[in-house]
Coordinates of C-alpha atoms and ligand atoms in Angstrom, one line a residue:
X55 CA 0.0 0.0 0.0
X56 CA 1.3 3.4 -1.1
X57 CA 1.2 6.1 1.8
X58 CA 2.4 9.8 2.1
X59 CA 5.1 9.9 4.4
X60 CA 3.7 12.2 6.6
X61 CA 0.1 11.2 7.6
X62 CA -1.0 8.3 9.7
X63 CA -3.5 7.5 7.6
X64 CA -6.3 4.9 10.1
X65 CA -5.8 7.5 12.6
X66 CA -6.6 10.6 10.7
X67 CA -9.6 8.8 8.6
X68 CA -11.1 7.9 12.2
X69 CA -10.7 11.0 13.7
X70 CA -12.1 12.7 10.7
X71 CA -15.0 10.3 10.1
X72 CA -16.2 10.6 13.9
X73 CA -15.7 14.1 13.7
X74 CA -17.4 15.2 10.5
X75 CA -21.0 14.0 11.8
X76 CA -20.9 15.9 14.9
X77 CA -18.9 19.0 13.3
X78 CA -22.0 21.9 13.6
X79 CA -21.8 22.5 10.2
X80 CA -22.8 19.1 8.9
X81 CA -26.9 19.8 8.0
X82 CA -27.8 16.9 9.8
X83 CA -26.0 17.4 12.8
X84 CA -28.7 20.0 13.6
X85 CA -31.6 19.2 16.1
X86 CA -34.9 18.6 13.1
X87 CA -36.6 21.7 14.8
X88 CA -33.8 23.5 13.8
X89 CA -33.6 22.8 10.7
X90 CA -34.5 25.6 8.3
X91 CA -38.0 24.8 6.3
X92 CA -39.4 26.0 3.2
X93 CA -43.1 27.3 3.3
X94 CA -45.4 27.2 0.1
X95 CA -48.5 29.2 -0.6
X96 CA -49.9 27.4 -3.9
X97 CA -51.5 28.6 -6.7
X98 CA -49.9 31.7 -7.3
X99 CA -49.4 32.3 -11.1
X100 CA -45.8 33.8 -12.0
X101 CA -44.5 36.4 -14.3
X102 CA -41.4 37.9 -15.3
X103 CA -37.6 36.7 -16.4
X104 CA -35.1 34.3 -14.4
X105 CA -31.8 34.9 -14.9
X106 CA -30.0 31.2 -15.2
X107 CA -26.9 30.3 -12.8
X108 CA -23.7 28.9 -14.2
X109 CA -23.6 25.1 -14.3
X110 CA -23.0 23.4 -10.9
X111 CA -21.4 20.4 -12.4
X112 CA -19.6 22.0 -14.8
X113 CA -18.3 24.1 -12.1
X114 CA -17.7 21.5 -9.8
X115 CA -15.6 19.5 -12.5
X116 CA -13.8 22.5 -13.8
X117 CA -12.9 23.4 -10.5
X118 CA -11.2 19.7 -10.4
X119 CA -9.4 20.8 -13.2
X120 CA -7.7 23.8 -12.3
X121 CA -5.5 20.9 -10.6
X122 CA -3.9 20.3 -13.6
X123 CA -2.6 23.8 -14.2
X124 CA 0.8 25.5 -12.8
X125 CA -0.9 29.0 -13.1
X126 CA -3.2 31.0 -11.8
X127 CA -6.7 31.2 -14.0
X128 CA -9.9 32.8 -13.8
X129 CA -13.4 31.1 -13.4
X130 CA -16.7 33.3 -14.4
X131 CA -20.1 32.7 -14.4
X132 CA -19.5 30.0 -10.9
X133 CA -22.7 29.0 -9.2
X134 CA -23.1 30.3 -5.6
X135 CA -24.3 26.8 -4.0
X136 CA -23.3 24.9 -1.0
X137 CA -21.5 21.5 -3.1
X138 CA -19.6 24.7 -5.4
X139 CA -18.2 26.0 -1.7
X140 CA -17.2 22.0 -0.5
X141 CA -15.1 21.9 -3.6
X142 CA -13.2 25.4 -2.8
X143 CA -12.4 23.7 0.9
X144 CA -11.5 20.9 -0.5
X145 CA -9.1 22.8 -2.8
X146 CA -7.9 25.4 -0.3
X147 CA -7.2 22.1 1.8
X148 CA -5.0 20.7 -0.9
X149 CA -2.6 23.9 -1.2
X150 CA -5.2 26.1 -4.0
X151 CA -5.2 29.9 -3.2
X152 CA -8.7 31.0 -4.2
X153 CA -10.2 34.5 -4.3
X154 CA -13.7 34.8 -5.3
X155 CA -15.8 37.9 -5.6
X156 CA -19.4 37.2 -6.3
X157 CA -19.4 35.1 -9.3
X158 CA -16.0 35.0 -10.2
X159 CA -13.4 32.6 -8.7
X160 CA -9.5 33.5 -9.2
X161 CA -7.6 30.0 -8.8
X162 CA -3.8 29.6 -8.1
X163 CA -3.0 26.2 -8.6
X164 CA 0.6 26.6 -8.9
X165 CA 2.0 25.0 -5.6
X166 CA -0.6 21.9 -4.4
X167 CA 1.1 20.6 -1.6
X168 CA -0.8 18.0 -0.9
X169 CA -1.6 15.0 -3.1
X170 CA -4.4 14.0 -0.6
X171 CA -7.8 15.1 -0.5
X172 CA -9.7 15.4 3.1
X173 CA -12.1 12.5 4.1
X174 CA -14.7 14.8 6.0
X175 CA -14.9 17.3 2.7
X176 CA -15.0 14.7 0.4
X177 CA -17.4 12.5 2.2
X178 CA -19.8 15.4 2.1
X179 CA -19.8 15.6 -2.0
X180 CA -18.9 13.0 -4.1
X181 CA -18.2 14.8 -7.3
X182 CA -14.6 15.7 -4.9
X183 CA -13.8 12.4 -6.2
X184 CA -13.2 13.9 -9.5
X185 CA -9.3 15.4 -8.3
X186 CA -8.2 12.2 -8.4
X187 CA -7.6 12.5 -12.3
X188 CA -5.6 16.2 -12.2
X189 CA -3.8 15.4 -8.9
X190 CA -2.4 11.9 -10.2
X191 CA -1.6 13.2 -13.4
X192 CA 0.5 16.6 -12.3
X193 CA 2.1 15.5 -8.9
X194 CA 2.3 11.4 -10.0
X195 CA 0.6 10.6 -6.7
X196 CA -3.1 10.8 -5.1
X197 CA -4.8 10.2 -2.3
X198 CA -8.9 10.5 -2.2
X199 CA -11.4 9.3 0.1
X200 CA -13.6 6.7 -1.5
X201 CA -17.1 8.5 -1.7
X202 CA -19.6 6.3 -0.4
X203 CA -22.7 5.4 -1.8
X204 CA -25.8 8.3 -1.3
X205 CA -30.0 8.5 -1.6
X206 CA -29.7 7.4 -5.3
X207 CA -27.5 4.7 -5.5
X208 CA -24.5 2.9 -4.6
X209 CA -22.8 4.9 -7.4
X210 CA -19.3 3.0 -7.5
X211 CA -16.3 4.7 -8.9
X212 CA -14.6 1.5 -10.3
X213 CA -14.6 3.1 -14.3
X214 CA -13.0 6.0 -13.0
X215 CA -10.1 3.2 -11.3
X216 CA -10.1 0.9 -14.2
X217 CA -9.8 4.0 -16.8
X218 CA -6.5 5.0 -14.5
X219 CA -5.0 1.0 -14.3
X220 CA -4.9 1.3 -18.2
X221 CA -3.3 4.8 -18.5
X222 CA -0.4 3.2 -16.3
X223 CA -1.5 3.4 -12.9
X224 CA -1.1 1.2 -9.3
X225 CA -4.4 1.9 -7.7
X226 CA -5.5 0.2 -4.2
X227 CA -8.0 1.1 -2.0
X228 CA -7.7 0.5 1.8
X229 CA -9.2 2.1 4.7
X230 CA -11.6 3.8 2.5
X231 CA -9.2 5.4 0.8
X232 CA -8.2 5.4 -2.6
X233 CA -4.3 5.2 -3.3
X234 CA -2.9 6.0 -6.9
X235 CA 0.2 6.9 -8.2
X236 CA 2.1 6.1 -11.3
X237 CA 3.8 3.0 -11.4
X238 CA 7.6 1.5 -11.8
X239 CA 9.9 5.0 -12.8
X240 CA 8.0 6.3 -15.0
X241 CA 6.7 9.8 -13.9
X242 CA 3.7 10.4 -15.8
X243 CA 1.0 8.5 -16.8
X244 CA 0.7 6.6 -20.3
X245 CA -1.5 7.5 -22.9
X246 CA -4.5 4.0 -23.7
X247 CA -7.8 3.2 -25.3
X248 CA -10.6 3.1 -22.5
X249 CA -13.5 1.8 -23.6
X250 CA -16.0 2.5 -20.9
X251 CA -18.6 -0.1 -20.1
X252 CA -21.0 2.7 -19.0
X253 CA -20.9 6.7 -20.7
X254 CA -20.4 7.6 -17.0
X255 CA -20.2 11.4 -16.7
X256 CA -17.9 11.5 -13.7
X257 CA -15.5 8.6 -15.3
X258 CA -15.4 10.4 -18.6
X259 CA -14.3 13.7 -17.0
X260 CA -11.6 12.2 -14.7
X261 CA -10.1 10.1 -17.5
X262 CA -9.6 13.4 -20.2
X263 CA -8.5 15.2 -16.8
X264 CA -5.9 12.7 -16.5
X265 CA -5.1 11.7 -20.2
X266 CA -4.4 16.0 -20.2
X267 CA -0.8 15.8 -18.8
X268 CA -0.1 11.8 -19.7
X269 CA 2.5 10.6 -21.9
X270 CA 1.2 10.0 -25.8
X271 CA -2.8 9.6 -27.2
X272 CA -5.5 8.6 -25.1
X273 CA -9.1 7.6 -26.5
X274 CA -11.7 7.4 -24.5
X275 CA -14.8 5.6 -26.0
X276 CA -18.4 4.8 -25.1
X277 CA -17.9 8.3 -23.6
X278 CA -20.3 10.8 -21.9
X279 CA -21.4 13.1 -24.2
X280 CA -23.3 15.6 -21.5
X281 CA -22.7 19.7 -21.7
X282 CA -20.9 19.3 -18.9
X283 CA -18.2 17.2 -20.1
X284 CA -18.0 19.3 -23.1
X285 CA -17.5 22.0 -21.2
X286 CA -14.5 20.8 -19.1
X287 CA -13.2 20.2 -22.4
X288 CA -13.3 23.5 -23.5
X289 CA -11.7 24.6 -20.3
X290 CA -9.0 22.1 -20.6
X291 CA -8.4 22.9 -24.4
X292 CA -8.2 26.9 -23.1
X293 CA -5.3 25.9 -21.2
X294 CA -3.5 24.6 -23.7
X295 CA -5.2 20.6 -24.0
X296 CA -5.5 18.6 -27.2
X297 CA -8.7 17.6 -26.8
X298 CA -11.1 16.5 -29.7
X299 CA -14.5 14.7 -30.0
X300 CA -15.9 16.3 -26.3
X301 CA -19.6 16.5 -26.6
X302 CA -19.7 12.9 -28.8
X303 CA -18.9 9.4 -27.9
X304 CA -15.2 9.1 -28.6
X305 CA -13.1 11.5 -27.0
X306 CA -9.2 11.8 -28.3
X307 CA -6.7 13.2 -25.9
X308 CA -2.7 13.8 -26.6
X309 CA -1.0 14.6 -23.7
X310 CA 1.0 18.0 -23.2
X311 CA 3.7 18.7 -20.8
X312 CA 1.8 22.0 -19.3
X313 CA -1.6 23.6 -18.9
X314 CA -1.0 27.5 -18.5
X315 CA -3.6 30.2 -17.7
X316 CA -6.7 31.2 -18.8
X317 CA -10.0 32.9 -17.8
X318 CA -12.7 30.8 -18.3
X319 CA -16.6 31.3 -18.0
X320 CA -18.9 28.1 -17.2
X321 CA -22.0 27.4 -19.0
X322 CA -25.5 27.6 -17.9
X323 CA -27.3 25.4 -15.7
X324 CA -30.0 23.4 -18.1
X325 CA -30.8 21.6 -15.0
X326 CA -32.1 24.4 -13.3
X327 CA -33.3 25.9 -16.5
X328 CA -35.1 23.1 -17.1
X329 CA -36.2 23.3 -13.2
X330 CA -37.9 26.7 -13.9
X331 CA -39.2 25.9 -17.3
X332 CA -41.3 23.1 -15.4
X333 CA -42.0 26.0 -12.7
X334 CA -43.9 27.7 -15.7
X335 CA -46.0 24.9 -16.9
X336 CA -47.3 23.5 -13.4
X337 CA -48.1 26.7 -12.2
X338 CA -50.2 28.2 -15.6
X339 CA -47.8 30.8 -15.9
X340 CA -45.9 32.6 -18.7
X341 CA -42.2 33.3 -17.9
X342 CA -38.9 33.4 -19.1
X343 CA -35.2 32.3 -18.5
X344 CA -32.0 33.7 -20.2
X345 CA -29.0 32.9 -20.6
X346 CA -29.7 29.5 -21.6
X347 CA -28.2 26.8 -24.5
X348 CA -31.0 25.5 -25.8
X349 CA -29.8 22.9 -27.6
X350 CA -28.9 21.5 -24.2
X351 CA -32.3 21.1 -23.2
X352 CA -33.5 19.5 -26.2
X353 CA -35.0 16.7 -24.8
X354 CA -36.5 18.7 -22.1
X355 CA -38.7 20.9 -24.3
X356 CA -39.3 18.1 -26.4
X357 CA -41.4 16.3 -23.2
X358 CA -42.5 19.6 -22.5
X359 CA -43.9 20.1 -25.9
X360 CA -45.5 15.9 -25.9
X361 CA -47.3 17.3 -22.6
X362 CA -49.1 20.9 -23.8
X363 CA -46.6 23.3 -22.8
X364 CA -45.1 25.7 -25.9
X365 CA -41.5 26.6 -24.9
X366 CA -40.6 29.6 -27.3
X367 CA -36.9 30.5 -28.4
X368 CA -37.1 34.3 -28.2
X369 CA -33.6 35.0 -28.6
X370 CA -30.4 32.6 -29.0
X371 CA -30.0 32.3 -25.2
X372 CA -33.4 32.9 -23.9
X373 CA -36.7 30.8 -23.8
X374 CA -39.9 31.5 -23.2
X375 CA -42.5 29.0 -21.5
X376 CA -45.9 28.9 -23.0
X377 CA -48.6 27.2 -20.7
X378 CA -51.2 24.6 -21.7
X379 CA -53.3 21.7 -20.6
X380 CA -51.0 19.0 -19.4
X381 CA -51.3 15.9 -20.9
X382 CA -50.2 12.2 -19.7
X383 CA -46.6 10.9 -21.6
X384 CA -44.1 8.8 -20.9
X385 CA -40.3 9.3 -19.9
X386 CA -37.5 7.1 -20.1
X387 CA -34.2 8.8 -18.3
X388 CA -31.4 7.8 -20.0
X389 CA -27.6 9.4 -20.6
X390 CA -27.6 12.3 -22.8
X391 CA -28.4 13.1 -25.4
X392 CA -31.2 11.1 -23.6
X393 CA -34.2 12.5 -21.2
X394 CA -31.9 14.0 -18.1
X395 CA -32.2 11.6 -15.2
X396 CA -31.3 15.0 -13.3
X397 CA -34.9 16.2 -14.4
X398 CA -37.1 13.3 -13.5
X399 CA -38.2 14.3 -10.1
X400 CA -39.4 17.5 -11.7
X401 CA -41.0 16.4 -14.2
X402 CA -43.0 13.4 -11.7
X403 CA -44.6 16.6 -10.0
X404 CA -46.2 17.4 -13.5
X405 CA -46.9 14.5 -14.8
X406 CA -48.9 14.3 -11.8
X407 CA -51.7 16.3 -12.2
X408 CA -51.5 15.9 -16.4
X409 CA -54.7 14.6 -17.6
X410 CA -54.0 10.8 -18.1
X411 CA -50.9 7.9 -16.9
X412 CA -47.7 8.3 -17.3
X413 CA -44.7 6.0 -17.3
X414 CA -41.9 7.5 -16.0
X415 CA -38.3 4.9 -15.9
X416 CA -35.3 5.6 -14.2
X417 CA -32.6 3.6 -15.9
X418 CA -29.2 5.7 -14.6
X419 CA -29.6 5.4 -10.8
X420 CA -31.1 2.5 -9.0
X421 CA -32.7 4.3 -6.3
X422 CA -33.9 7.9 -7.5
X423 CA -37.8 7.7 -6.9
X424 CA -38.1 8.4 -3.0
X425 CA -39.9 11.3 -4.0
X426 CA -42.7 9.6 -5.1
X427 CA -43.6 8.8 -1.5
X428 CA -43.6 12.7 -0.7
X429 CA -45.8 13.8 -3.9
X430 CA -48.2 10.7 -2.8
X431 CA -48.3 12.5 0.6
X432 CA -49.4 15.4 -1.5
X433 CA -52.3 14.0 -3.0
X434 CA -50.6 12.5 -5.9
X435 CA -51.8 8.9 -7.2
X436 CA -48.1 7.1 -8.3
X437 CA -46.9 3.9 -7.4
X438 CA -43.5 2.4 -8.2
X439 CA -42.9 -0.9 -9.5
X440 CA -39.0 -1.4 -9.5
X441 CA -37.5 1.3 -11.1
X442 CA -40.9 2.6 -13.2
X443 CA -43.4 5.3 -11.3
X444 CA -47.0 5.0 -12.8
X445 CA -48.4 8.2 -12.7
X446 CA -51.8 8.7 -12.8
X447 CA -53.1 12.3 -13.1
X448 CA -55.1 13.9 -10.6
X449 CA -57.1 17.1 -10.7
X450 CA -55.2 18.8 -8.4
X451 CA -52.3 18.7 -5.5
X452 CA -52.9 19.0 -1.9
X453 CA -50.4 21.4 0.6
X454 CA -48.3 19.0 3.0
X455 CA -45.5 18.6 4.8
X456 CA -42.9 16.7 2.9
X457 CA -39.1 15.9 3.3
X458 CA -36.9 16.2 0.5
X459 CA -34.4 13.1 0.1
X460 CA -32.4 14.3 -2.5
X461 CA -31.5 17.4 -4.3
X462 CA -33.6 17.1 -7.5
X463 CA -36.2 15.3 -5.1
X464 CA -36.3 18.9 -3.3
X465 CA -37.0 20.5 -6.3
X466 CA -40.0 18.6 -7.3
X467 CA -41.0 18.8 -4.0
X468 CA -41.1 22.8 -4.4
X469 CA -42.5 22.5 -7.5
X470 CA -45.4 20.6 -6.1
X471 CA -46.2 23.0 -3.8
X472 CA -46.1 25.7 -6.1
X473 CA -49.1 24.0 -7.9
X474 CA -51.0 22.9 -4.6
X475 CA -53.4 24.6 -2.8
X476 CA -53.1 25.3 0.4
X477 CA -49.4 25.8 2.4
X478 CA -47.0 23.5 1.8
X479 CA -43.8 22.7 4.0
X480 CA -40.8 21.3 2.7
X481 CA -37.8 19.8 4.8
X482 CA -34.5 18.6 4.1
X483 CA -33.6 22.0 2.4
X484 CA -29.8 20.8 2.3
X485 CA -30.6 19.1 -0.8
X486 CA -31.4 22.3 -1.9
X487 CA -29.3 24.1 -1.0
X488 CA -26.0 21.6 -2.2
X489 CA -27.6 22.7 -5.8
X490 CA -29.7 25.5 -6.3
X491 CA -28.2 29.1 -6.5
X492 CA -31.1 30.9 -4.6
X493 CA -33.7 29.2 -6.0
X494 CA -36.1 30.4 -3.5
X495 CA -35.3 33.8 -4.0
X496 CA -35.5 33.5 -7.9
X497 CA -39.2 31.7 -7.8
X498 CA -40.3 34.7 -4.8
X499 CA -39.3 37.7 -7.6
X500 CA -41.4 35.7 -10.3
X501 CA -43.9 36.1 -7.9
X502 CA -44.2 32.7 -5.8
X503 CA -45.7 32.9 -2.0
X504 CA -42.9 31.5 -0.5
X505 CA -40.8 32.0 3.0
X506 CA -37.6 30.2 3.9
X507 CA -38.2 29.7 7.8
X508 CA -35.5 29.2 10.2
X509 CA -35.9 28.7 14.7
X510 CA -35.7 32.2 15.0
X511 CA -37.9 33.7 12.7
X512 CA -40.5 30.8 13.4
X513 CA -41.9 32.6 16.3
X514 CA -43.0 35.7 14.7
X515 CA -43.8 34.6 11.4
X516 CA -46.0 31.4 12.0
X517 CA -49.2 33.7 12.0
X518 CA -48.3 35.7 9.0
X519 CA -48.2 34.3 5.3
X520 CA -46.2 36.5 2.5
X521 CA -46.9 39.9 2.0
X522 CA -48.0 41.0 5.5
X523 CA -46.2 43.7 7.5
X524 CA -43.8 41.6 9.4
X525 CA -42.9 39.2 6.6
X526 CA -39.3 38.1 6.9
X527 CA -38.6 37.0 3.3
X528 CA -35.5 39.4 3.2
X529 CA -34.1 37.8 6.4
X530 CA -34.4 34.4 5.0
X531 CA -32.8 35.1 1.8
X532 CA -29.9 36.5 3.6
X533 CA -29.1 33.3 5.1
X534 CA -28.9 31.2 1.8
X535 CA -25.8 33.0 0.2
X536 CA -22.3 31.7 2.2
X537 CA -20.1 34.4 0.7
X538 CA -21.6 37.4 2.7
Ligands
EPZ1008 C1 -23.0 13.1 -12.8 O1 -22.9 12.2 -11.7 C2 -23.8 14.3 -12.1 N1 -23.0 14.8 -11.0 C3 -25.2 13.8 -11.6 O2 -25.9 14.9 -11.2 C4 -25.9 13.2 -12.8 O3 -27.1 12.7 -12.3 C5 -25.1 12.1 -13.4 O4 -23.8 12.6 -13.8 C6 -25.8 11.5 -14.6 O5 -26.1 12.5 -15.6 C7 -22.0 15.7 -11.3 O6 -21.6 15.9 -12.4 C8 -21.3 16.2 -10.1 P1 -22.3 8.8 -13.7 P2 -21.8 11.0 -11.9 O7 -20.9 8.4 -13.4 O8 -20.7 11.4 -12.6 C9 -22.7 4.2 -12.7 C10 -27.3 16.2 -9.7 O9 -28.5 16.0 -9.4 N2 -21.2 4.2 -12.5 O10 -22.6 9.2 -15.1 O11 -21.6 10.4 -10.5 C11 -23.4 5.0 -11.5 O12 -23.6 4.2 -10.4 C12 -26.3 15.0 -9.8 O13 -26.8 17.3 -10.1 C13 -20.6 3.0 -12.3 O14 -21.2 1.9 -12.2 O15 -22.8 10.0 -12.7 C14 -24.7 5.4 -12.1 O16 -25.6 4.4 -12.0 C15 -26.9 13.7 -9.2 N3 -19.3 3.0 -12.1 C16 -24.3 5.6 -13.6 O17 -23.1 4.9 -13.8 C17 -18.5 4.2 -12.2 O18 -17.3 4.1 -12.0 C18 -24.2 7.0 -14.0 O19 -23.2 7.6 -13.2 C19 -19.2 5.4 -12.4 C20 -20.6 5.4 -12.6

């Protein structure tokens, strides 16, 4: 086994492990009645323009790949959102100085000290996983905590391992950790075909990360193809990468000696685009959203368009949603450019009160329908049968109180409640909050009822719904963005 001279590594993981659950950070280590909530007021119709965030996992990847470069470079257009502040810890903790101002993130990369990443960070967030790649490849050594499984599946990382074996690696895993570093005296890692048994995002970005600094040609096949990948490569390619075929299913990589600087600015979030362009057609309401690619969310507004809702292009980066009668359809989540499993949750809140039954398939995750137990509490009719929901249309949704499991979960759960009459509650708000840039705040200035709630403000606002004299919506707001 392979271990940095100057950590004990059972005794640190330990410490860390028993530590990170009762740190007074960690979401859940907080009592449940202080726990923040989310309060709904239905059936308010909404108006107006969203402004789009930048993509949370192209950030989070790209953010990954500033490993690889011995320069300072600038990121623009970076998500504010709890998972996007995990990955700055975890790269302050390996030796990254980092300066951001609002959006933008200024990244010096230039002396990583540490080839190992923290177990508590990366335990909380398992895209973290994704330094292995630049680490391995620029320092010839890595050390990363082996995320565990979360709510919507097991999620292994063994392409991500394999894809590093064939590029040259020794890889072991002990103690929950995963050891790499580049085997016999060679120094870097060797360029290979990797032919991926799955187009797994996560293994497809940590293999061009890696093939970025390695020795000769690498080709990765069966590749992922999503926006996100593409857009690491663009990042990548800015710093000086030979990268071809991003965004298709064979990727072609030739290895350079060094990245070097660039400013770069990260695409828009289709998931949340998509999030708000469901917003429109479960609550009746006309609005728009800008910037947005809409190519990306092709087969978004293709579903949207099978169930009554017109989604216009009113410029190159800007859509317009066009309400209608929802109708019953099927979905089937598969990679892209497949229906976004990211999206499924959202769309389960609307196909539930479409005129009709729906079929709705989760093929990429084992375990991403625990929503469906929340929406039933709702009013919804769905029952799950493995891994298909049958959805069967009701007239309309019922206020609850419902806990969010997961972060796109949350968000259907929001979007429910939008549509329902009566006040809805929804816990959990963590899982928002790992991947939504303010959503809250974004739906209120369309013109939702809604009030994030926290201990203190429970008290004086329980009586009061939006709009009254002592509404705390500001307060509540306040509390969502970590950089104040
Ligand atoms: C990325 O996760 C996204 N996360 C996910 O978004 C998204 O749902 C997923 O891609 C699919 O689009 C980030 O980019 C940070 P995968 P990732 O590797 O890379 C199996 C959200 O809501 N697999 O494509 O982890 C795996 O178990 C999140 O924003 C292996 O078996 O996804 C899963 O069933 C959730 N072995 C399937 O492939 C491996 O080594 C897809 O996983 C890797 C993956």
């Amino acid at each position: 086994m392979y271990v940095p001279k100057n950590i004990k590594i059972s005794q640190y993981l330990e410490d860390k492990a028993i530590n990170s659950l009762h740190s007074s950070n960690h979401p859940l280590s907080q009592p449940e009645d202080e726990q923040p909530i989310l309060q709904i007021w239905g059936r308010a119709s909404l108006e107006g323009e969203v402004r789009i965030s930048g993509a949370k996992n192209s950030a989070l990847a790209i953010m990954a790949g500033v490993l690889l470069c011995s320069d300072e470079c600038r990121l623009q257009n970076v998500p504010i959102l709890v998972d996007v502040t995990r990955m700055e810890q975890i790269l302050e903790a390996l030796g990254v100085k980092l300066n951001r101002q609002g959006n933008i993130l200024d990244v010096d990369a230039s002396n990583i000290g540490k080839s190992q990443a923290p177990y508590d960070l990366v335990s909380q967030m398992r895209a973290s996983f994704f330094v292995i790649g630049p680490l391995l490849t620029r320092l010839g050594v890595a050390s990363v905590p082996l995320p565990g499984g979360c709510a919507i599946g097991a999620r292994p990382v063994d392409l991500h391992v394999r894809g590093l074996q064939a590029m040259g690696a020794d890889v072991c895993i002990e103690h929950g950790m995963v050891h790499a570093c580049v085997r016999g005296r060679r120094s870097r890692l060797q360029g290979a075909k990797i032919y991926l048994d799955y187009p797994s995002v996560g293994a497809t970005e940590t293999l061009m990360m890696a093939a970025t600094l390695a020795e000769g040609e690498t080709i990765i096949e069966n590749a992922a193809q999503e926006p996100e990948v593409e857009d690491l490569a663009n990042f990548c390619r800015a710093m000086g990468a030979q990268i071809s075929g991003a965004g298709t299913n064979t990727i072609l990589i030739s290895g350079v000696d060094r990245l070097h600087e660039t400013d770069y600015s990260i695409i828009p979030d289709r998931i949340e685009a998509g999030t708000f362009l469901v917003a429109g057609a479960i609550t009746d309401s006309e609005i728009s959203l800008y910037p947005v690619i809409p190519e990306h969310l092709a087969p978004v507004i293709a579903k949207l368009q099978e169930i009554g809702t017109q989604i216009v292009t009113d410029a190159p980066n800007r859509l317009r949603v066009v309400p209608g009668a929802l109708r019953a359809t099927d979905i089937e989540t598969l990679p892209y450019p497949g229906f976004p499993t990211d999206m499924q949750a959202q769309f389960m809140a609307l196909l539930a009160i479409a005129e009709g039954n729906s079929v709705i398939s989760e093929t990429v995750f084992e375990n991403r329908l625990r929503h469906v137990a929340e929406l039933n509490r709702m009013g919804a009719d769905i029952r799950v049968k493995g891994n298909h929901a049958i959805v069967k249309g009701v007239p309309r949704l019922l206020g609850a109180p419902v806990m969010a499991t997961d972060l796109r979960a949350s968000a259907a759960l929001v979007l429910a409640g939008l549509a329902a009459e009566g006040k809805t509650i929804v816990q959990g708000l963590h899982h928002l909050d790992r991947g939504y840039d303010n959503l809250e705040g974004k739906l209120s200035q369309l013109g939702a009822k809604l009030r994030r709630v926290t201990p203190q403000t429970q008290t004086s606002a329980k009586s009061s719904p939006i709009g009254q004299p002592n509404s705390q919506l500001s307060v509540c707001t306040s509390q969502l963005s970590p950089h104040q």
